[in-house]
Coordinates of C-alpha atoms in Angstrom, one line a residue:
Chain O
M1 CA 7.5 -35.1 -12.6
S2 CA 8.5 -33.4 -9.5
V3 CA 7.9 -35.0 -5.9
F4 CA 5.4 -32.5 -5.0
S5 CA 3.5 -33.3 -8.2
T6 CA 3.5 -37.0 -7.4
V7 CA 2.4 -36.4 -4.0
G8 CA -0.1 -34.1 -5.6
C9 CA -1.5 -36.9 -8.0
A10 CA -1.6 -39.2 -5.3
A11 CA -3.6 -37.0 -3.2
A12 CA -6.2 -36.1 -6.0
A13 CA -6.7 -40.0 -6.4
V14 CA -7.6 -40.3 -2.7
L15 CA -10.0 -37.5 -3.2
E16 CA -11.6 -38.8 -6.3
A17 CA -12.1 -42.0 -4.0
K18 CA -13.6 -40.4 -1.0
P19 CA -15.3 -37.1 -2.3
S20 CA -17.3 -37.0 1.1
H21 CA -14.3 -35.8 3.3
G22 CA -14.6 -32.4 2.4
L23 CA -11.2 -32.4 0.6
E24 CA -12.6 -31.7 -2.9
P25 CA -10.8 -29.6 -5.2
R26 CA -12.2 -26.2 -5.2
G27 CA -13.4 -26.4 -8.5
S28 CA -15.9 -29.4 -7.7
I29 CA -17.3 -27.2 -4.9
L30 CA -18.4 -24.7 -7.4
K31 CA -20.1 -27.7 -9.4
A32 CA -21.9 -28.5 -5.9
V33 CA -25.1 -27.3 -7.6
P34 CA -25.7 -29.5 -10.8
A35 CA -25.4 -26.6 -13.8
K36 CA -26.7 -27.2 -17.0
Y37 CA -24.7 -25.8 -19.9
N38 CA -27.1 -22.9 -21.9
P39 CA -25.6 -22.3 -25.4
A40 CA -27.7 -19.3 -25.8
H41 CA -27.1 -17.8 -22.5
H42 CA -23.2 -18.4 -23.0
A43 CA -23.3 -16.8 -26.3
F44 CA -25.2 -13.7 -24.8
A45 CA -22.2 -13.6 -22.0
V46 CA -19.5 -13.7 -24.5
F47 CA -21.3 -11.2 -26.9
T48 CA -21.6 -8.9 -23.8
A49 CA -17.7 -9.4 -23.1
C50 CA -16.7 -8.8 -26.7
A51 CA -19.0 -5.4 -26.5
T52 CA -17.2 -4.3 -23.4
L53 CA -13.7 -4.4 -25.2
V54 CA -15.7 -2.1 -27.7
V55 CA -16.9 0.2 -25.1
I56 CA -13.2 0.2 -23.7
T57 CA -11.7 1.0 -27.3
A58 CA -14.3 3.9 -27.7
G59 CA -13.6 5.3 -24.4
A60 CA -9.6 5.3 -25.3
M61 CA -10.5 6.9 -28.5
V62 CA -12.2 9.8 -26.7
T63 CA -9.4 10.1 -24.6
S64 CA -6.4 9.9 -27.2
N65 CA -8.7 12.5 -29.4
D66 CA -8.9 14.9 -26.3
A67 CA -12.8 14.8 -26.8
G68 CA -13.9 13.9 -23.4
L69 CA -15.6 17.3 -22.9
S70 CA -16.8 17.9 -26.3
V71 CA -20.3 17.2 -25.3
P72 CA -20.5 19.1 -22.0
D73 CA -23.8 17.9 -20.5
W74 CA -24.9 14.6 -19.2
P75 CA -26.8 12.3 -18.9
T76 CA -28.0 14.1 -22.1
S77 CA -25.8 14.9 -24.9
F78 CA -26.5 18.5 -26.1
G79 CA -29.9 18.4 -24.4
Y80 CA -31.2 15.2 -25.9
L81 CA -31.0 11.4 -24.8
V82 CA -30.1 10.0 -28.4
K83 CA -30.5 12.7 -31.0
V84 CA -27.5 12.6 -33.3
P85 CA -25.7 15.6 -33.0
H86 CA -23.6 17.3 -35.7
F87 CA -21.3 14.7 -36.1
V88 CA -17.7 16.4 -36.3
G89 CA -14.5 17.0 -34.4
G90 CA -14.5 15.6 -31.1
V91 CA -18.3 14.9 -30.8
R92 CA -17.8 11.8 -33.0
Y93 CA -16.0 10.1 -30.3
E94 CA -17.5 11.3 -27.3
W95 CA -21.2 10.7 -28.6
S96 CA -20.4 7.4 -29.9
H97 CA -18.7 6.1 -26.7
R98 CA -22.0 7.3 -24.7
M99 CA -24.2 5.3 -27.4
V100 CA -22.1 2.0 -27.3
A101 CA -21.7 2.3 -23.2
G102 CA -25.7 2.9 -23.2
T103 CA -26.0 -0.2 -25.4
L104 CA -23.8 -2.3 -23.0
L105 CA -25.8 -1.2 -19.9
V106 CA -28.6 -2.8 -21.6
L107 CA -26.8 -5.8 -22.7
T108 CA -25.6 -6.0 -19.0
L109 CA -29.2 -5.7 -17.8
G110 CA -30.2 -8.6 -20.2
I111 CA -27.4 -10.8 -19.0
A112 CA -28.3 -10.2 -15.3
L113 CA -31.9 -10.8 -15.5
S114 CA -31.2 -13.9 -17.9
T115 CA -28.8 -15.3 -15.6
L116 CA -31.3 -14.8 -12.7
L117 CA -33.9 -16.6 -15.1
V118 CA -31.8 -19.5 -16.2
E119 CA -28.8 -20.0 -13.8
K120 CA -28.9 -22.3 -10.9
R121 CA -25.7 -21.6 -9.5
R122 CA -26.4 -18.9 -6.7
W123 CA -22.9 -17.4 -6.7
L124 CA -23.1 -16.8 -10.5
R125 CA -26.3 -15.2 -10.2
W126 CA -24.7 -12.8 -7.5
L127 CA -21.9 -12.4 -10.0
A128 CA -24.4 -11.2 -12.6
V129 CA -25.9 -8.8 -10.3
A130 CA -22.5 -7.4 -9.3
A131 CA -21.7 -6.9 -13.0
F132 CA -24.9 -4.6 -13.3
C133 CA -23.9 -3.0 -10.2
T134 CA -20.6 -2.4 -11.7
V135 CA -21.8 -1.4 -15.3
I136 CA -24.2 1.4 -13.2
L137 CA -21.2 2.7 -11.0
Q138 CA -19.1 3.0 -14.3
A139 CA -21.9 5.0 -16.1
T140 CA -22.2 7.3 -12.9
L141 CA -18.5 7.7 -12.9
G142 CA -18.4 8.3 -16.6
G143 CA -21.2 11.0 -15.9
M144 CA -19.0 12.7 -13.2
T145 CA -15.9 13.0 -15.3
V146 CA -17.9 15.1 -17.6
L147 CA -19.7 17.2 -14.8
F148 CA -16.4 17.7 -13.0
F149 CA -13.9 18.5 -15.9
Q150 CA -12.0 15.2 -15.9
P151 CA -10.2 15.5 -12.7
P152 CA -7.3 13.0 -13.2
W153 CA -8.1 10.5 -10.0
L154 CA -11.9 10.3 -11.4
S155 CA -10.9 9.8 -15.1
T156 CA -8.6 7.2 -13.7
A157 CA -11.2 5.5 -11.7
H158 CA -13.4 5.5 -14.4
A159 CA -10.9 3.4 -16.7
T160 CA -10.1 1.2 -14.2
V161 CA -13.8 0.2 -13.5
A162 CA -14.0 -0.3 -17.1
Q163 CA -11.4 -2.9 -17.1
T164 CA -12.9 -4.4 -14.0
F165 CA -16.3 -4.9 -15.4
F166 CA -14.4 -6.4 -18.4
C167 CA -12.9 -9.0 -16.2
V168 CA -16.2 -9.5 -14.6
A169 CA -17.8 -10.2 -18.1
V170 CA -15.1 -12.4 -19.4
A171 CA -15.4 -14.3 -16.2
I172 CA -19.4 -14.9 -16.6
A173 CA -18.6 -16.1 -20.2
L174 CA -16.2 -18.6 -18.6
F175 CA -18.3 -19.8 -15.9
T176 CA -21.4 -20.2 -18.5
G177 CA -19.1 -22.0 -20.9
R178 CA -19.3 -25.8 -21.9
K179 CA -15.8 -26.6 -20.7
W180 CA -16.7 -25.0 -17.2
V181 CA -20.1 -26.5 -16.8
E182 CA -19.6 -30.1 -18.0
E183 CA -16.0 -31.3 -17.9
Q184 CA -14.7 -32.6 -14.9
P185 CA -11.7 -30.3 -13.9
Q186 CA -8.1 -31.8 -14.0
V187 CA -6.7 -31.4 -10.8
E188 CA -3.0 -31.2 -9.8
F189 CA -2.1 -30.0 -6.3
D190 CA 0.4 -27.2 -5.7
S191 CA 3.1 -27.8 -3.0
R192 CA 5.4 -24.9 -4.3
R193 CA 5.8 -21.6 -2.5
P194 CA 4.6 -19.3 -3.5
S195 CA 1.8 -21.3 -5.0
L196 CA 0.9 -21.0 -8.5
F197 CA -2.2 -19.4 -7.3
T198 CA -0.7 -16.8 -5.1
L199 CA 1.3 -15.8 -8.4
T200 CA -1.6 -15.4 -10.5
L201 CA -3.2 -13.0 -7.9
F202 CA 0.1 -11.2 -7.4
S203 CA 0.1 -10.8 -11.2
V204 CA -3.6 -9.5 -11.1
F205 CA -2.4 -7.1 -8.5
V206 CA 0.5 -5.6 -10.3
L207 CA -1.6 -5.4 -13.2
Y208 CA -4.1 -3.1 -11.5
V209 CA -1.4 -1.0 -10.0
Q210 CA 0.0 -0.5 -13.5
L211 CA -3.6 0.2 -15.1
I212 CA -3.9 3.1 -12.4
L213 CA -0.6 4.5 -13.0
G214 CA -1.2 4.3 -16.6
G215 CA -4.6 5.8 -16.3
M216 CA -3.3 9.0 -14.0
F217 CA -0.3 9.6 -16.6
R218 CA -3.0 9.4 -19.5
H219 CA -5.2 11.9 -17.7
H220 CA -2.1 14.3 -16.7
G221 CA -2.3 13.6 -13.3
M222 CA 1.2 12.1 -12.8
S223 CA 4.6 11.8 -15.1
W224 CA 5.2 8.7 -17.2
W225 CA 8.2 7.4 -15.3
P226 CA 6.0 5.4 -12.4
H227 CA 4.1 3.7 -15.2
V228 CA 7.1 2.9 -17.4
L229 CA 9.2 1.8 -14.4
N230 CA 6.2 -0.4 -12.9
A231 CA 6.1 -1.9 -16.7
L232 CA 9.1 -3.9 -15.8
F233 CA 8.1 -5.0 -12.3
V234 CA 4.8 -6.1 -14.1
S235 CA 6.9 -7.8 -16.9
V236 CA 9.0 -10.0 -14.3
V237 CA 6.0 -11.0 -12.3
L238 CA 3.9 -11.9 -15.3
A239 CA 6.7 -13.8 -17.0
W240 CA 7.6 -15.8 -13.4
T241 CA 3.9 -16.6 -13.4
A242 CA 3.7 -18.0 -16.9
V243 CA 7.1 -19.9 -16.4
R244 CA 5.5 -21.6 -13.5
A245 CA 2.2 -22.4 -15.0
L246 CA 3.9 -23.7 -18.4
S247 CA 6.8 -25.6 -16.7
V248 CA 4.8 -27.4 -14.2
Y249 CA 1.2 -27.6 -15.2
S250 CA 1.4 -27.5 -19.1
R251 CA -0.3 -30.8 -19.1
I252 CA -3.6 -29.1 -18.0
E253 CA -4.8 -27.1 -21.2
A254 CA -7.1 -24.6 -18.9
V255 CA -4.1 -23.4 -17.3
Q256 CA -1.7 -23.7 -20.4
R257 CA -4.0 -21.7 -22.7
P258 CA -4.4 -18.7 -20.8
A259 CA -0.7 -19.0 -19.6
I260 CA 0.5 -18.8 -23.2
I261 CA -2.1 -15.9 -24.0
M262 CA -0.9 -13.6 -21.3
V263 CA 2.8 -14.0 -21.9
S264 CA 2.2 -13.5 -25.6
L265 CA -0.2 -10.2 -24.7
L266 CA 2.4 -9.0 -22.3
V267 CA 5.2 -9.1 -25.4
V268 CA 2.8 -7.2 -27.7
Q269 CA 1.6 -4.7 -24.8
L270 CA 5.2 -3.9 -23.8
C271 CA 5.9 -3.0 -28.0
L272 CA 2.8 -1.0 -27.7
G273 CA 3.7 0.6 -24.6
F274 CA 7.0 1.8 -26.3
A275 CA 5.0 3.0 -29.4
A276 CA 2.7 4.7 -27.2
F277 CA 5.7 6.3 -25.2
W278 CA 7.5 7.4 -28.5
T279 CA 4.5 8.9 -30.2
R280 CA 3.1 10.5 -27.2
V281 CA 5.8 11.8 -24.8
E282 CA 8.7 11.9 -27.3
W283 CA 7.2 12.9 -30.9
G284 CA 3.8 14.0 -29.9
R285 CA 5.4 16.6 -27.0
N286 CA 4.5 19.6 -28.8
A287 CA 2.0 18.3 -31.3
I288 CA -0.8 21.1 -32.0
Q289 CA -3.6 18.0 -32.3
P290 CA -3.8 14.6 -31.5
E291 CA -1.9 12.6 -34.3
L292 CA -3.0 9.3 -35.9
P293 CA 0.2 7.6 -34.6
M294 CA -0.3 8.5 -31.2
V295 CA -3.8 7.8 -31.1
A296 CA -3.4 4.4 -32.8
A297 CA -0.7 3.4 -30.5
T298 CA -2.4 4.4 -27.1
V299 CA -5.7 3.0 -27.9
T300 CA -4.3 -0.3 -28.8
H301 CA -2.5 -0.2 -25.5
V302 CA -5.4 0.5 -23.8
A303 CA -7.5 -2.5 -25.3
V304 CA -4.7 -5.0 -25.3
G305 CA -4.2 -3.8 -21.8
A306 CA -7.5 -5.0 -21.1
L307 CA -7.4 -8.2 -22.7
L308 CA -4.1 -8.9 -20.7
L309 CA -5.8 -7.9 -17.6
A310 CA -8.9 -10.2 -18.4
T311 CA -6.5 -12.9 -19.5
T312 CA -4.7 -12.9 -16.5
V313 CA -7.8 -13.0 -14.3
V314 CA -9.0 -16.2 -16.3
L315 CA -5.6 -17.8 -15.8
A316 CA -6.0 -17.1 -11.7
I317 CA -9.6 -18.6 -12.1
Q318 CA -8.4 -21.5 -13.7
V319 CA -5.4 -22.0 -11.5
W320 CA -7.8 -21.7 -8.5
R321 CA -9.9 -24.6 -10.0
H322 CA -7.2 -26.9 -11.7
V323 CA -4.0 -26.4 -9.3
P324 CA -5.4 -25.9 -5.4
V325 CA -2.9 -25.7 -3.1
A326 CA -2.3 -29.2 -1.4
F327 CA -4.6 -29.8 1.8
A328 CA -1.9 -31.1 3.8
E329 CA 0.4 -28.5 3.1
R330 CA -2.4 -26.0 4.1
T331 CA -2.9 -27.8 7.3
S332 CA 0.8 -28.0 8.3
R333 CA 1.3 -24.0 7.6
T334 CA -2.0 -23.4 9.5
L335 CA -0.8 -25.5 12.5
E336 CA 2.8 -23.7 12.3
R337 CA 0.8 -20.3 12.6
E338 CA -1.3 -21.6 15.4
K339 CA 2.3 -22.8 17.2
F340 CA 3.7 -19.5 16.3
T341 CA 0.8 -17.3 17.5
A342 CA 0.6 -19.3 20.6
A343 CA 4.2 -19.0 21.3
Chain X
M1 CA -30.8 -17.1 -3.6
N2 CA -34.2 -17.7 -3.6
S3 CA -36.9 -17.0 -6.5
K4 CA -38.4 -14.4 -4.5
R5 CA -35.5 -12.6 -3.7
G6 CA -34.4 -13.1 -7.5
W7 CA -37.6 -11.2 -8.3
I8 CA -36.9 -8.4 -6.2
I9 CA -33.3 -7.8 -7.3
A10 CA -34.4 -8.2 -10.9
I11 CA -37.0 -5.6 -10.3
S12 CA -34.5 -3.5 -8.5
M13 CA -32.4 -3.3 -11.6
L14 CA -35.0 -2.6 -13.7
A15 CA -35.9 0.2 -11.7
A16 CA -32.4 1.6 -11.5
C17 CA -32.2 1.6 -15.5
A18 CA -35.6 3.3 -15.2
L19 CA -34.2 6.0 -12.9
L20 CA -31.3 6.6 -15.2
L21 CA -33.7 6.8 -18.2
I22 CA -36.1 9.4 -16.6
A23 CA -32.8 11.4 -15.4
A24 CA -31.5 11.4 -19.1
C25 CA -34.9 12.5 -20.3
N26 CA -35.1 15.7 -18.3
K27 CA -33.9 17.7 -21.1
K28 CA -31.7 20.5 -20.5
E29 CA -30.5 22.8 -23.2
S30 CA -26.7 23.1 -22.8
T31 CA -27.0 26.4 -24.7
E32 CA -28.6 28.2 -22.0
Q33 CA -27.1 31.3 -20.6
P34 CA -25.5 30.7 -17.3
A35 CA -25.1 33.5 -14.5
N36 CA -22.3 35.4 -14.8
T37 CA -19.2 34.1 -13.0
A38 CA -18.0 37.2 -11.6
T39 CA -18.2 37.7 -7.8
E40 CA -21.3 39.9 -6.9
Q41 CA -19.3 41.9 -4.3
P42 CA -19.3 45.9 -4.8
A43 CA -16.0 46.8 -6.2
P44 CA -13.9 49.2 -3.9
A45 CA -13.6 52.6 -5.3
A46 CA -10.8 53.2 -7.6
T47 CA -7.8 55.0 -6.6
P48 CA -7.5 58.6 -8.3
I49 CA -4.7 58.8 -11.0
D50 CA -3.8 62.6 -12.1
P51 CA -4.3 62.4 -15.9
A52 CA -1.8 65.4 -16.2
T53 CA 1.4 63.2 -14.9
V54 CA 0.5 59.8 -16.5
A55 CA 3.3 58.0 -18.4
T56 CA 3.4 55.6 -21.1
I57 CA 5.4 52.3 -21.7
D58 CA 6.1 51.0 -25.1
G59 CA 8.4 48.9 -26.9
T60 CA 9.0 45.9 -29.2
V61 CA 9.5 42.2 -28.5
K62 CA 11.6 40.4 -30.4
F63 CA 12.5 36.7 -31.2
D64 CA 16.3 36.1 -30.8
G65 CA 17.2 32.8 -33.1
T66 CA 15.7 30.9 -35.7
A67 CA 12.0 31.2 -35.8
P68 CA 10.4 27.7 -35.6
K69 CA 8.1 26.8 -38.3
P70 CA 4.6 26.8 -37.7
A71 CA 3.0 23.6 -37.4
K72 CA 0.3 22.8 -39.9
I73 CA -3.3 22.2 -38.6
D74 CA -5.4 19.4 -40.2
M75 CA -8.8 20.5 -40.0
S76 CA -10.4 18.0 -42.3
Q77 CA -12.6 16.5 -39.3
D78 CA -14.9 19.4 -39.8
P79 CA -15.6 20.9 -43.0
A80 CA -17.3 24.0 -41.9
C81 CA -13.5 24.8 -40.6
K82 CA -12.1 26.7 -43.3
G83 CA -9.4 29.0 -41.6
M84 CA -5.6 29.9 -41.7
N85 CA -4.4 26.3 -40.5
E86 CA -1.1 27.0 -38.9
S87 CA -0.7 26.9 -35.2
E88 CA -0.1 30.2 -33.2
N89 CA 1.9 29.1 -30.2
I90 CA 5.1 30.9 -31.6
V91 CA 4.2 33.8 -34.4
V92 CA 7.7 35.5 -35.4
D93 CA 7.7 38.1 -38.3
S94 CA 11.2 39.1 -39.4
G95 CA 12.2 38.5 -35.8
D96 CA 9.2 40.3 -34.1
L97 CA 7.2 38.3 -31.6
A98 CA 3.7 38.6 -31.7
N99 CA 0.9 37.5 -29.0
V100 CA 3.4 38.3 -26.0
F101 CA 1.1 39.4 -22.8
V102 CA 2.8 42.4 -21.4
Y103 CA 1.7 43.7 -18.2
V104 CA 2.5 45.5 -14.9
K105 CA 3.3 42.9 -12.4
D106 CA 4.3 44.9 -9.6
G107 CA 4.5 48.3 -8.2
L108 CA 1.2 49.6 -8.2
G109 CA 0.9 48.8 -4.3
N110 CA -2.9 48.6 -3.0
R111 CA -4.2 51.2 -6.0
T112 CA -7.4 49.8 -7.3
F113 CA -9.0 50.3 -10.6
D114 CA -12.5 50.7 -12.2
V115 CA -13.4 47.5 -14.3
P116 CA -14.6 48.7 -17.7
K117 CA -17.8 48.5 -18.4
D118 CA -17.3 47.6 -22.1
A119 CA -16.9 43.7 -22.9
I120 CA -14.1 42.3 -24.7
E121 CA -14.6 40.4 -27.5
L122 CA -13.5 36.9 -28.2
D123 CA -14.5 35.5 -31.7
Q124 CA -14.2 32.3 -33.1
Q125 CA -13.7 32.3 -36.7
G126 CA -12.5 29.5 -39.1
C127 CA -12.0 27.3 -36.3
K128 CA -9.4 29.4 -34.5
Y129 CA -9.8 31.9 -31.4
H130 CA -9.4 35.6 -32.5
P131 CA -7.4 36.9 -30.6
H132 CA -5.2 34.2 -29.9
V133 CA -3.9 35.9 -26.6
L134 CA -6.6 38.2 -24.7
G135 CA -6.0 40.7 -21.9
V136 CA -9.1 41.4 -19.5
M137 CA -9.7 43.0 -16.2
A138 CA -10.9 40.9 -13.4
G139 CA -14.4 40.8 -13.5
Q140 CA -14.9 42.5 -16.9
T141 CA -17.3 40.6 -19.3
I142 CA -15.9 38.7 -22.4
Q143 CA -18.4 38.4 -25.1
I144 CA -17.6 35.0 -26.9
K145 CA -19.2 35.0 -30.6
N146 CA -19.4 32.2 -33.0
D147 CA -18.8 33.0 -36.6
D148 CA -18.4 29.8 -37.6
Q149 CA -21.3 27.1 -39.1
T150 CA -20.2 24.6 -36.6
T151 CA -20.7 24.2 -32.8
H152 CA -17.8 24.9 -30.6
N153 CA -17.3 24.3 -27.2
I154 CA -15.6 26.9 -25.0
H155 CA -13.8 25.4 -22.1
P156 CA -11.4 27.6 -20.0
T157 CA -9.3 25.2 -17.6
P158 CA -8.2 28.0 -14.9
K159 CA -6.2 27.1 -11.9
D160 CA -7.4 30.1 -9.9
N161 CA -10.8 30.6 -11.4
R162 CA -14.1 28.6 -11.7
E163 CA -14.0 26.2 -14.6
W164 CA -16.7 25.8 -17.2
N165 CA -17.6 24.2 -20.3
E166 CA -20.2 25.4 -22.5
S167 CA -21.1 24.2 -26.0
Q168 CA -22.2 27.2 -28.8
P169 CA -24.1 26.0 -31.8
P170 CA -23.9 28.5 -34.8
S171 CA -26.1 31.6 -35.1
T172 CA -26.6 31.8 -31.4
A173 CA -26.0 34.6 -29.1
P174 CA -22.7 35.4 -27.7
L175 CA -21.9 34.0 -24.4
E176 CA -21.1 36.5 -21.5
K177 CA -18.6 35.5 -19.2
S178 CA -15.9 37.0 -16.7
F179 CA -13.2 35.6 -14.5
A180 CA -13.0 36.8 -10.6
R181 CA -9.4 36.4 -9.9
E182 CA -6.1 37.3 -11.4
E183 CA -4.6 34.5 -13.6
I184 CA -2.1 34.7 -16.2
M185 CA -2.1 32.8 -19.3
L186 CA -5.4 30.9 -18.6
P187 CA -5.6 28.3 -21.4
V188 CA -9.2 27.9 -23.2
K189 CA -9.6 25.3 -25.4
C190 CA -12.2 23.5 -27.6
N191 CA -12.9 19.8 -27.1
Q192 CA -14.4 19.7 -30.4
H193 CA -11.7 20.8 -32.4
P194 CA -8.6 20.0 -30.5
W195 CA -6.4 22.3 -31.9
M196 CA -8.3 25.4 -30.8
K197 CA -6.3 27.0 -28.3
M198 CA -6.2 30.4 -26.6
Y199 CA -5.0 32.3 -23.6
I200 CA -6.8 34.8 -21.5
N201 CA -4.8 37.1 -19.2
V202 CA -6.7 38.0 -16.1
V203 CA -5.4 41.1 -14.4
K204 CA -6.3 43.6 -11.5
S205 CA -5.1 46.9 -13.5
P206 CA -5.8 48.2 -16.8
F207 CA -1.9 48.4 -17.4
Y208 CA -1.6 45.7 -19.9
A209 CA -0.9 44.7 -23.7
V210 CA -0.8 42.2 -26.1
T211 CA 2.1 42.6 -28.6
D212 CA 0.7 42.7 -32.4
K213 CA 2.2 41.1 -35.7
S214 CA 5.1 43.8 -35.6
G215 CA 5.9 42.9 -31.7
K216 CA 4.9 46.3 -30.7
Y217 CA 2.9 47.1 -27.3
E218 CA 1.9 50.2 -25.6
I219 CA 0.9 50.8 -22.2
K220 CA -0.7 54.4 -21.3
G221 CA -2.3 56.1 -18.5
L222 CA 0.5 54.9 -15.8
P223 CA 1.2 56.8 -12.9
P224 CA 4.8 57.8 -12.4
G225 CA 6.5 55.1 -10.4
T226 CA 9.0 52.1 -10.4
Y227 CA 7.3 48.9 -11.6
T228 CA 8.1 45.4 -12.7
I229 CA 7.0 44.9 -16.3
A230 CA 6.3 41.2 -17.2
F231 CA 6.6 39.7 -20.5
V232 CA 4.6 36.3 -20.9
Q233 CA 4.7 34.1 -24.0
E234 CA 2.7 30.6 -23.9
K235 CA 5.8 28.4 -24.9
L236 CA 8.8 30.7 -24.1
G237 CA 7.6 31.7 -20.5
E238 CA 8.0 34.8 -18.3
Q239 CA 10.7 37.5 -18.5
D240 CA 10.5 40.5 -16.1
Q241 CA 12.0 44.1 -16.4
Q242 CA 12.1 46.8 -13.7
V243 CA 11.2 50.3 -15.1
T244 CA 11.1 53.6 -13.5
V245 CA 8.9 56.3 -15.1
G246 CA 8.8 59.9 -14.2
P247 CA 5.8 62.3 -15.2
K248 CA 4.5 62.3 -18.6
E249 CA 7.6 60.4 -19.5
T250 CA 7.4 57.9 -22.7
K251 CA 9.6 55.1 -22.1
V252 CA 10.7 52.3 -24.5
V253 CA 10.9 49.1 -23.0
D254 CA 12.3 46.4 -25.5
Q255 CA 12.3 42.7 -24.8
S256 CA 13.6 39.5 -26.5
F257 CA 13.1 36.1 -26.1
K258 CA 15.5 33.5 -26.8
D259 CA 15.6 30.7 -29.2
T260 CA 14.9 27.6 -26.8
G261 CA 15.1 25.2 -29.5
M262 CA 11.4 24.4 -29.4

């Protein structure tokens, strides 16, 4: 155990003894309102998060099969709300995507309403409302891509908001889980610079940049090389974050597990990215129609990308809860900053 | 968040859903005929051409090299698609190159031409476009037919004209469309059948042609003068030639495209 960890543990012990000093780890601030684990609500939240991944995969199928505009009207489909059209060609993908997305909207309304009804934590109620607003925004963006013939920036915004919503859905599932609600967080203070929390935030940021670059390439708004180049940078940042989390805080299961999943998904995602590049840019350059290897590689690349982003968000949340920056460190840094400003 | 505010938010969310539902229930048939897309400005009077002096340019377009094998199209995703399932992006027969758009690119000055009243036909048959390359004057009507027992959608993706995307179920009236501005190799695709692709070439003059299966083309009624003739192929690009034709002259202008290893 490093000197910093020892100091951190000692500080944690002091905090446990004197919780009224306002020095509690932030996880316990989240638990300030007594929350009760509701298995049905949690199961509903998990189901909504899983349904979101299904919708993202269905959306990726639409793009990979070049079927985005096979249903030319919106919000109706060939003039009807739910009437099943002639189920051939690109219509299969686009219409199915619209139907599962509509189902997700209803599920999100359900989770938002149930959260408002059963949840005591005010911030979580607001998060559920934010989830609903995000899904409405996403539906509007989806409609706009149809009505404006898929300009790359709009299609990329649709893809980015989809994964943002997935992260919110996963976060709601996490916050309603038994472990989050009932278990006392195991806390270790972080004195290293950059802090693990900063690293996780930076990981989320570079993944977002990667998501936007990938979306722009996929929707013909940009060449492939910025996405491929940034993949190297993403790999370095995520590996750094994972190494820090696993080498220093491996005792904390809530941090260790998402860190391992994140680094595993990163490896899978790099392999899938290579396959997607090869099947689309190299082999598929002159393809007369979308071919199965390209569709399989690109769709899986999108789905695993969504899982990777959500896992990194979960890691950031768990680090924020379990590995806070030591208060003394923060105070001294604040003082230094104040001195610097005064000088 | 107190309970009153919670209820207000819950009701707002339900109202948002209801609004979306109402918007979605406003049935709008996608097959309705939109207004003609051509600009409604009166066309300037055509510059007169002396029919006694007009010249003709004809010739053959060749493919220099080994012709690539046409890619096979998998049409199995729609049982109604029964057609020749080979791609048409490079069609070569005994060295003759089909589907090359040939037009007078330069040399006509400020001449204006009457837009033909007759519509040009574009047919969808066997889940392919017929013809694969089409020439049309700016403002001229294109009549789009669907002879297949499946729904197609016609989606031009122009750079300089207005983009549109409409579905056309089987046994429905032809769509009538036009393009207002000149544009060469304007891609048209069907998003329901991703292999369906063709090109419309919108030009200002009637002096254009598309090479047939034997690579031949003919441009008639050209006033004497010096012109730049452009040969455009969807994959092989554009090649230009300078040509001077005298009164009543018929000039043979051949062209060949080199194998670029596609």
